[in-house]
């Protein structure tokens, strides 16, 4: 049984990219592992958030965790800011992270590009992410392909801290899904599907209505060809849609290609929409039930208490070793 930790930012409406790249794995992993899944609100504020939107999205992400199948009896579900040790270890690790390491992070470069001013939090975000993982001694971190570089830095920091202050942190491994590890944007297959993209047509939100889902998928960019073939380099748009189909229907890429042999894009997109609607409709119903009940607050309070116990233990051990005067 491995200790597993992961989180999603409440920085917008969760997308099919978050579901395929992260949540599907969370649900699978919870049955055989000791899992901690959090809503990383401290990460979300590394780019400006309206307070009302942050509040709503935080609760929405937590409810979607449950609606997508995370069972609070099997996994600990909590809000990052409810466990104060995250911010504290984040700071301790920031002091041990080199500027050069942070400057190499491609996600920082992408998110900072074209902005006049960027908060320092966006720059040091990978140290906070390392703290999230190391606090729980997590051995396995299910993330999408885009987080590979941050995870590598977390491993480096764990090793650096262990060398400097004695063996304490587990060095984590990533768990990256084989299919749909990077779901791409519907309007530009060179960019990943992102919930903070200003164009809602670029992503499938998990809470989009069936009509909106069908419209977005019918408008998804394809090429001028006609064949439903999987060639990520030559046909990135169609290949992305094939991957989405495979992940949502739980079949292989080859199965999808075989099924649509000799058929045009129109029919493929229509069936893709059916598959996505069939997947999301029950999730949306469960989501509405959860939002209407009072259970969520109780689950999150219990989760934070369980998580704090583990996190505080690690943090206190480290602080003692670093030479902090303990109360
Ligand atoms: N397009 C994607 N394909 C596969 N996996 C993805 N993930 C996100 N987008 C895709 C995975 O979802 C988890 C949570 O991500 P996050 O919300 O913490 O941050 P992110 O990776 O920056 O996701 P977004 O949607 O792009 O958010 P914004 O727009 O706010 O930056 C991670 O495991 C991630 O790999």
Tab-separated table of C-alpha atoms and ligand atoms in Angstrom:
chain	number	residue	atom	x	y	z
A	1	UNK	CA	0.000	0.000	0.000
A	2	UNK	CA	1.535	3.297	-1.089
A	3	UNK	CA	0.856	6.745	0.331
A	4	UNK	CA	-0.616	8.781	-2.533
A	5	UNK	CA	-1.111	12.549	-2.675
A	6	UNK	CA	-2.418	14.898	-5.324
A	7	UNK	CA	-4.403	18.084	-5.748
A	8	UNK	CA	-6.232	20.295	-8.198
A	9	UNK	CA	-6.375	24.090	-8.200
A	10	UNK	CA	-9.743	25.836	-7.826
A	11	UNK	CA	-8.685	28.272	-10.538
A	12	UNK	CA	-11.685	27.800	-12.812
A	13	UNK	CA	-14.170	25.147	-13.854
A	14	UNK	CA	-12.627	21.679	-13.856
A	15	UNK	CA	-12.042	20.332	-17.343
A	16	UNK	CA	-11.981	16.970	-19.012
A	17	UNK	CA	-8.171	17.379	-18.926
A	18	UNK	CA	-8.246	17.453	-15.130
A	19	UNK	CA	-10.563	14.453	-15.129
A	20	UNK	CA	-8.581	12.276	-17.528
A	21	UNK	CA	-5.126	13.422	-16.400
A	22	UNK	CA	-5.811	13.381	-12.687
A	23	UNK	CA	-9.192	12.404	-11.238
A	24	UNK	CA	-9.650	9.121	-13.111
A	25	UNK	CA	-6.415	7.963	-11.516
A	26	UNK	CA	-7.388	9.250	-8.087
A	27	UNK	CA	-10.483	7.076	-8.221
A	28	UNK	CA	-8.507	4.009	-9.312
A	29	UNK	CA	-5.742	4.474	-6.772
A	30	UNK	CA	-7.968	4.968	-3.724
A	31	UNK	CA	-8.877	1.268	-3.565
A	32	UNK	CA	-5.396	-0.014	-2.923
A	33	UNK	CA	-3.542	2.907	-1.386
A	34	UNK	CA	-3.596	5.397	1.455
A	35	UNK	CA	-4.748	8.452	-0.516
A	36	UNK	CA	-4.804	12.183	0.246
A	37	UNK	CA	-6.605	14.373	-2.294
A	38	UNK	CA	-6.797	18.101	-1.750
A	39	UNK	CA	-8.110	21.263	-3.346
A	40	UNK	CA	-5.018	23.438	-3.669
A	41	UNK	CA	-6.425	26.893	-3.004
A	42	UNK	CA	-3.015	28.302	-1.956
A	43	UNK	CA	-1.770	27.427	-5.447
A	44	UNK	CA	-4.775	29.007	-7.147
A	45	UNK	CA	-3.890	32.450	-5.737
A	46	UNK	CA	-0.532	32.453	-7.513
A	47	UNK	CA	-2.559	34.140	-10.261
A	48	UNK	CA	-5.213	36.747	-9.368
A	49	UNK	CA	-8.557	35.269	-8.193
A	50	UNK	CA	-11.774	37.101	-7.366
A	51	UNK	CA	-12.649	36.198	-3.735
A	52	UNK	CA	-16.214	35.142	-4.570
A	53	UNK	CA	-15.064	32.987	-7.462
A	54	UNK	CA	-12.335	31.362	-5.368
A	55	UNK	CA	-14.850	30.465	-2.676
A	56	UNK	CA	-17.329	28.982	-5.139
A	57	UNK	CA	-14.673	27.096	-7.130
A	58	UNK	CA	-13.058	25.636	-4.007
A	59	UNK	CA	-16.335	24.103	-2.927
A	60	UNK	CA	-17.099	23.073	-6.484
A	61	UNK	CA	-13.790	21.201	-6.926
A	62	UNK	CA	-14.285	19.399	-3.606
A	63	UNK	CA	-17.836	18.395	-4.625
A	64	UNK	CA	-16.571	17.232	-8.024
A	65	UNK	CA	-13.982	15.013	-6.351
A	66	UNK	CA	-16.827	13.177	-4.648
A	67	UNK	CA	-19.097	13.257	-7.695
A	68	UNK	CA	-16.348	11.698	-9.831
A	69	UNK	CA	-16.066	8.783	-7.432
A	70	UNK	CA	-13.596	9.682	-4.697
A	71	UNK	CA	-14.916	8.051	-1.550
A	72	UNK	CA	-14.118	9.929	1.685
A	73	UNK	CA	-14.199	6.592	3.516
A	74	UNK	CA	-11.295	5.400	1.380
A	75	UNK	CA	-9.389	8.645	0.803
A	76	UNK	CA	-8.721	11.771	2.853
A	77	UNK	CA	-10.264	14.755	1.056
A	78	UNK	CA	-9.395	18.253	2.251
A	79	UNK	CA	-8.689	21.876	1.403
A	80	UNK	CA	-4.979	22.770	1.328
A	81	UNK	CA	-5.332	26.011	3.318
A	82	UNK	CA	-7.135	24.140	6.126
A	83	UNK	CA	-3.826	22.414	6.917
A	84	UNK	CA	-1.468	25.178	7.949
A	85	UNK	CA	1.646	23.027	7.646
A	86	UNK	CA	1.538	23.440	3.841
A	87	UNK	CA	2.330	27.150	3.917
A	88	UNK	CA	4.972	26.630	6.592
A	89	UNK	CA	6.862	23.793	4.927
A	90	UNK	CA	6.451	25.653	1.631
A	91	UNK	CA	8.458	28.515	3.090
A	92	UNK	CA	11.133	26.235	4.572
A	93	UNK	CA	11.583	24.538	1.203
A	94	UNK	CA	11.635	27.867	-0.639
A	95	UNK	CA	14.761	28.741	1.306
A	96	UNK	CA	16.348	25.512	0.047
A	97	UNK	CA	15.308	25.912	-3.614
A	98	UNK	CA	17.725	27.547	-6.065
A	99	UNK	CA	16.627	30.458	-8.252
A	100	UNK	CA	18.069	28.673	-11.287
A	101	UNK	CA	15.834	25.657	-10.653
A	102	UNK	CA	12.720	27.809	-10.524
A	103	UNK	CA	13.764	29.794	-13.589
A	104	UNK	CA	13.849	26.583	-15.622
A	105	UNK	CA	10.203	25.686	-14.908
A	106	UNK	CA	8.298	25.786	-18.169
A	107	UNK	CA	4.910	26.233	-16.476
A	108	UNK	CA	6.170	29.474	-14.899
A	109	UNK	CA	7.388	30.682	-18.272
A	110	UNK	CA	4.032	29.807	-19.897
A	111	UNK	CA	1.932	31.453	-17.213
A	112	UNK	CA	4.137	34.554	-16.941
A	113	UNK	CA	4.397	35.074	-20.694
A	114	UNK	CA	2.989	38.375	-21.901
A	115	UNK	CA	2.057	39.599	-18.395
A	116	UNK	CA	3.283	43.025	-17.219
A	117	UNK	CA	3.622	41.985	-13.616
A	118	UNK	CA	3.734	38.533	-12.083
A	119	UNK	CA	3.450	37.731	-8.369
A	120	UNK	CA	6.453	36.101	-6.714
A	121	UNK	CA	4.131	33.291	-5.597
A	122	UNK	CA	3.898	32.047	-9.184
A	123	UNK	CA	7.668	31.784	-9.272
A	124	UNK	CA	8.059	29.877	-5.987
A	125	UNK	CA	4.942	27.742	-6.522
A	126	UNK	CA	6.987	24.557	-7.190
A	127	UNK	CA	8.444	24.729	-3.658
A	128	UNK	CA	4.920	24.810	-2.211
A	129	UNK	CA	3.965	21.875	-4.409
A	130	UNK	CA	7.001	19.989	-3.084
A	131	UNK	CA	5.836	20.770	0.464
A	132	UNK	CA	2.364	19.395	-0.322
A	133	UNK	CA	3.855	16.083	-1.328
A	134	UNK	CA	6.677	15.743	1.207
A	135	UNK	CA	4.480	16.565	4.221
A	136	UNK	CA	2.627	13.290	3.716
A	137	UNK	CA	5.674	11.190	2.849
A	138	UNK	CA	3.836	10.370	-0.369
A	139	UNK	CA	5.473	7.688	-2.483
A	140	UNK	CA	3.193	8.097	-5.484
A	141	UNK	CA	1.855	11.295	-7.042
A	142	UNK	CA	-0.768	10.947	-9.784
A	143	UNK	CA	-0.417	13.952	-12.109
A	144	UNK	CA	-0.734	14.831	-15.765
A	145	UNK	CA	2.319	14.999	-17.982
A	146	UNK	CA	2.497	18.800	-17.520
A	147	UNK	CA	3.533	18.367	-13.883
A	148	UNK	CA	6.509	16.107	-14.613
A	149	UNK	CA	9.051	18.915	-14.197
A	150	UNK	CA	7.602	20.043	-10.852
A	151	UNK	CA	7.698	16.503	-9.603
A	152	UNK	CA	11.338	16.175	-10.596
A	153	UNK	CA	12.098	19.272	-8.506
A	154	UNK	CA	10.200	17.750	-5.563
A	155	UNK	CA	12.400	14.657	-5.786
A	156	UNK	CA	15.540	16.820	-5.897
A	157	UNK	CA	14.366	18.783	-2.855
A	158	UNK	CA	13.568	15.624	-0.890
A	159	UNK	CA	17.062	14.285	-1.570
A	160	UNK	CA	18.662	17.668	-0.772
A	161	UNK	CA	16.812	17.957	2.543
A	162	UNK	CA	17.632	14.348	3.487
A	163	UNK	CA	21.333	14.930	2.742
A	164	UNK	CA	21.392	18.170	4.721
A	165	UNK	CA	19.226	17.275	7.745
A	166	UNK	CA	19.202	13.468	7.821
A	167	UNK	CA	16.883	10.920	6.208
A	168	UNK	CA	13.322	12.186	6.654
A	169	UNK	CA	11.452	12.593	3.387
A	170	UNK	CA	10.198	9.866	1.065
A	171	UNK	CA	11.378	10.547	-2.497
A	172	UNK	CA	8.128	10.392	-4.528
A	173	UNK	CA	7.450	8.816	-7.904
A	174	UNK	CA	5.009	10.203	-10.460
A	175	UNK	CA	2.057	8.217	-11.701
A	176	UNK	CA	1.276	9.477	-15.170
A	177	UNK	CA	-1.659	7.915	-17.051
A	178	UNK	CA	-0.759	6.063	-20.279
A	179	UNK	CA	-3.818	7.347	-22.193
A	180	UNK	CA	-4.777	11.032	-22.098
A	181	UNK	CA	-1.723	12.046	-20.120
A	182	UNK	CA	-1.970	15.426	-21.840
A	183	UNK	CA	-5.382	16.405	-23.142
A	184	UNK	CA	-4.995	19.254	-25.588
A	185	UNK	CA	-7.092	22.337	-26.171
A	186	UNK	CA	-10.036	22.023	-28.611
A	187	UNK	CA	-9.050	25.179	-30.495
A	188	UNK	CA	-5.287	24.686	-30.554
A	189	UNK	CA	-3.785	21.226	-30.223
A	190	UNK	CA	-0.357	22.652	-29.411
A	191	UNK	CA	-1.643	23.860	-26.004
A	192	UNK	CA	-2.958	21.723	-23.168
A	193	UNK	CA	-6.610	21.979	-22.240
A	194	UNK	CA	-6.707	24.456	-19.329
A	195	UNK	CA	-9.487	25.630	-17.072
A	196	UNK	CA	-8.079	29.173	-16.983
A	197	UNK	CA	-8.075	29.571	-20.789
A	198	UNK	CA	-10.165	32.705	-21.476
A	199	UNK	CA	-11.880	30.941	-24.400
A	200	UNK	CA	-14.462	28.479	-22.961
A	201	UNK	CA	-14.656	26.820	-26.400
A	202	UNK	CA	-11.113	25.550	-25.843
A	203	UNK	CA	-12.087	23.221	-23.006
A	204	UNK	CA	-14.787	20.778	-21.971
A	205	UNK	CA	-15.884	21.730	-18.454
A	206	UNK	CA	-17.107	18.804	-16.362
A	207	UNK	CA	-20.223	20.837	-15.572
A	208	UNK	CA	-21.026	21.901	-19.159
A	209	UNK	CA	-24.604	21.024	-20.114
A	210	UNK	CA	-25.106	18.339	-22.807
A	211	UNK	CA	-26.030	21.032	-25.359
A	212	UNK	CA	-22.881	23.005	-24.667
A	213	UNK	CA	-20.754	19.836	-24.755
A	214	UNK	CA	-22.148	18.873	-28.154
A	215	UNK	CA	-21.630	22.374	-29.512
A	216	UNK	CA	-18.031	22.582	-28.267
A	217	UNK	CA	-17.126	19.182	-29.695
A	218	UNK	CA	-18.758	19.839	-33.043
A	219	UNK	CA	-16.710	23.062	-33.280
A	220	UNK	CA	-13.441	21.445	-32.184
A	221	UNK	CA	-10.702	22.241	-34.691
A	222	UNK	CA	-9.689	19.386	-37.034
A	223	UNK	CA	-7.565	19.304	-40.204
A	224	UNK	CA	-8.596	19.370	-43.852
A	225	UNK	CA	-8.293	15.580	-44.169
A	226	UNK	CA	-11.109	13.063	-43.778
A	227	UNK	CA	-9.694	10.021	-42.045
A	228	UNK	CA	-9.906	9.347	-38.318
A	229	UNK	CA	-6.278	8.341	-37.838
A	230	UNK	CA	-4.004	8.598	-34.821
A	231	UNK	CA	-0.831	10.516	-35.749
A	232	UNK	CA	-0.031	13.014	-32.966
A	233	UNK	CA	2.607	14.788	-35.082
A	234	UNK	CA	0.781	14.906	-38.423
A	235	UNK	CA	-2.793	15.073	-37.158
A	236	UNK	CA	-2.566	16.569	-33.636
A	237	UNK	CA	-6.184	17.780	-33.456
A	238	UNK	CA	-7.832	14.519	-34.537
A	239	UNK	CA	-5.368	12.494	-32.438
A	240	UNK	CA	-6.335	14.554	-29.392
A	241	UNK	CA	-10.027	13.834	-30.011
A	242	UNK	CA	-9.249	10.127	-30.427
A	243	UNK	CA	-7.406	10.138	-27.072
A	244	UNK	CA	-10.354	11.861	-25.412
A	245	UNK	CA	-12.733	9.282	-26.870
A	246	UNK	CA	-10.514	6.401	-25.706
A	247	UNK	CA	-10.165	7.774	-22.163
A	248	UNK	CA	-13.875	8.585	-21.780
A	249	UNK	CA	-15.114	5.283	-23.214
A	250	UNK	CA	-12.425	3.223	-21.447
A	251	UNK	CA	-11.159	1.686	-24.705
A	252	UNK	CA	-7.804	1.733	-26.505
A	253	UNK	CA	-6.710	4.173	-29.200
A	254	UNK	CA	-6.631	1.252	-31.678
A	255	UNK	CA	-10.254	0.400	-30.826
A	256	UNK	CA	-11.332	3.951	-31.653
A	257	UNK	CA	-9.398	4.067	-34.929
A	258	UNK	CA	-10.826	0.696	-35.955
A	259	UNK	CA	-14.371	1.753	-35.104
A	260	UNK	CA	-14.233	4.877	-37.283
A	261	UNK	CA	-12.334	3.426	-40.222
A	262	UNK	CA	-13.701	4.840	-43.480
A	263	UNK	CA	-15.970	7.342	-41.666
A	264	UNK	CA	-15.615	11.133	-41.783
A	265	UNK	CA	-14.969	13.572	-38.943
A	266	UNK	CA	-18.647	14.549	-38.650
A	267	UNK	CA	-19.803	11.153	-37.485
A	268	UNK	CA	-16.758	10.685	-35.259
A	269	UNK	CA	-17.375	14.002	-33.489
A	270	UNK	CA	-21.048	13.194	-33.007
A	271	UNK	CA	-20.250	9.860	-31.366
A	272	UNK	CA	-17.496	11.462	-29.331
A	273	UNK	CA	-20.070	13.917	-27.969
A	274	UNK	CA	-22.357	10.990	-27.054
A	275	UNK	CA	-19.511	9.304	-25.167
A	276	UNK	CA	-18.621	12.499	-23.263
A	277	UNK	CA	-22.273	13.260	-22.398
A	278	UNK	CA	-22.804	9.681	-21.192
A	279	UNK	CA	-19.746	9.982	-18.965
A	280	UNK	CA	-20.572	13.403	-17.539
A	281	UNK	CA	-24.350	13.275	-17.011
A	282	UNK	CA	-24.263	11.012	-13.922
A	283	UNK	CA	-21.313	12.968	-12.501
A	284	UNK	CA	-23.290	16.188	-12.870
A	285	UNK	CA	-26.329	14.710	-11.159
A	286	UNK	CA	-24.257	13.484	-8.239
A	287	UNK	CA	-22.539	16.882	-8.077
A	288	UNK	CA	-25.882	18.688	-7.735
A	289	UNK	CA	-26.963	16.314	-4.934
A	290	UNK	CA	-23.705	16.902	-3.044
A	291	UNK	CA	-23.952	20.690	-3.356
A	292	UNK	CA	-27.499	20.587	-2.007
A	293	UNK	CA	-26.575	18.527	1.073
A	294	UNK	CA	-24.546	19.610	4.114
A	295	UNK	CA	-22.252	16.591	3.995
A	296	UNK	CA	-19.427	18.285	2.142
A	297	UNK	CA	-18.447	20.657	4.957
A	298	UNK	CA	-18.331	17.745	7.430
A	299	UNK	CA	-16.225	15.613	5.062
A	300	UNK	CA	-13.779	18.485	4.551
A	301	UNK	CA	-13.489	19.167	8.283
A	302	UNK	CA	-12.748	15.497	9.007
A	303	UNK	CA	-10.306	15.367	6.110
A	304	UNK	CA	-8.391	18.421	7.344
A	305	UNK	CA	-8.124	16.952	10.841
A	306	UNK	CA	-6.742	13.656	9.493
A	307	UNK	CA	-4.353	15.404	7.121
A	308	UNK	CA	-3.112	17.842	9.797
A	309	UNK	CA	-2.127	14.983	12.065
A	310	UNK	CA	0.197	13.494	9.438
A	311	UNK	CA	1.461	16.841	8.134
A	312	UNK	CA	2.249	18.358	11.558
A	313	UNK	CA	4.278	15.314	12.522
A	314	UNK	CA	6.553	15.649	9.479
A	315	UNK	CA	6.836	19.410	9.842
A	316	UNK	CA	7.804	19.242	13.522
A	317	UNK	CA	10.422	16.577	12.854
A	318	UNK	CA	11.999	18.752	10.192
A	319	UNK	CA	11.902	21.944	12.268
A	320	UNK	CA	13.678	20.227	15.137
A	321	UNK	CA	16.387	19.004	12.793
A	322	UNK	CA	16.745	22.446	11.219
A	323	UNK	CA	17.406	23.992	14.626
A	324	UNK	CA	14.130	25.747	15.333
A	325	UNK	CA	13.319	26.259	19.014
A	326	UNK	CA	10.212	24.130	19.494
A	327	UNK	CA	7.371	25.449	21.704
B	1	LIG	N1	-4.950	19.124	-20.206
B	1	LIG	C1	-4.587	18.267	-19.262
B	1	LIG	N2	-4.314	16.976	-19.577
B	1	LIG	C2	-3.952	16.079	-18.617
B	1	LIG	N3	-3.872	16.400	-17.320
B	1	LIG	C3	-4.154	17.665	-16.965
B	1	LIG	N4	-4.163	18.291	-15.779
B	1	LIG	C4	-4.510	19.595	-15.958
B	1	LIG	N5	-4.738	19.832	-17.244
B	1	LIG	C5	-4.524	18.665	-17.901
B	1	LIG	C6	-3.854	17.658	-14.525
B	1	LIG	O1	-4.838	18.044	-13.580
B	1	LIG	C7	-4.223	18.147	-12.313
B	1	LIG	C8	-4.614	19.415	-11.646
B	1	LIG	O2	-4.094	20.485	-12.301
B	1	LIG	P1	-4.145	21.903	-11.624
B	1	LIG	O3	-5.508	22.430	-11.647
B	1	LIG	O4	-3.537	21.853	-10.280
B	1	LIG	O5	-3.192	22.758	-12.483
B	1	LIG	P2	-2.905	22.755	-13.972
B	1	LIG	O6	-2.107	21.570	-14.379
B	1	LIG	O7	-2.264	24.083	-14.259
B	1	LIG	O8	-4.354	22.639	-14.613
B	1	LIG	P3	-5.092	23.659	-15.517
B	1	LIG	O9	-6.465	23.137	-15.820
B	1	LIG	O10	-4.267	24.029	-16.701
B	1	LIG	O11	-5.273	24.871	-14.546
B	1	LIG	P4	-4.875	26.356	-14.758
B	1	LIG	O12	-5.542	26.747	-16.038
B	1	LIG	O13	-5.423	27.070	-13.582
B	1	LIG	O14	-3.390	26.421	-14.835
B	1	LIG	C9	-2.725	17.996	-12.500
B	1	LIG	O15	-2.373	16.695	-12.127
B	1	LIG	C10	-2.544	18.183	-13.967
B	1	LIG	O16	-1.456	17.446	-14.466
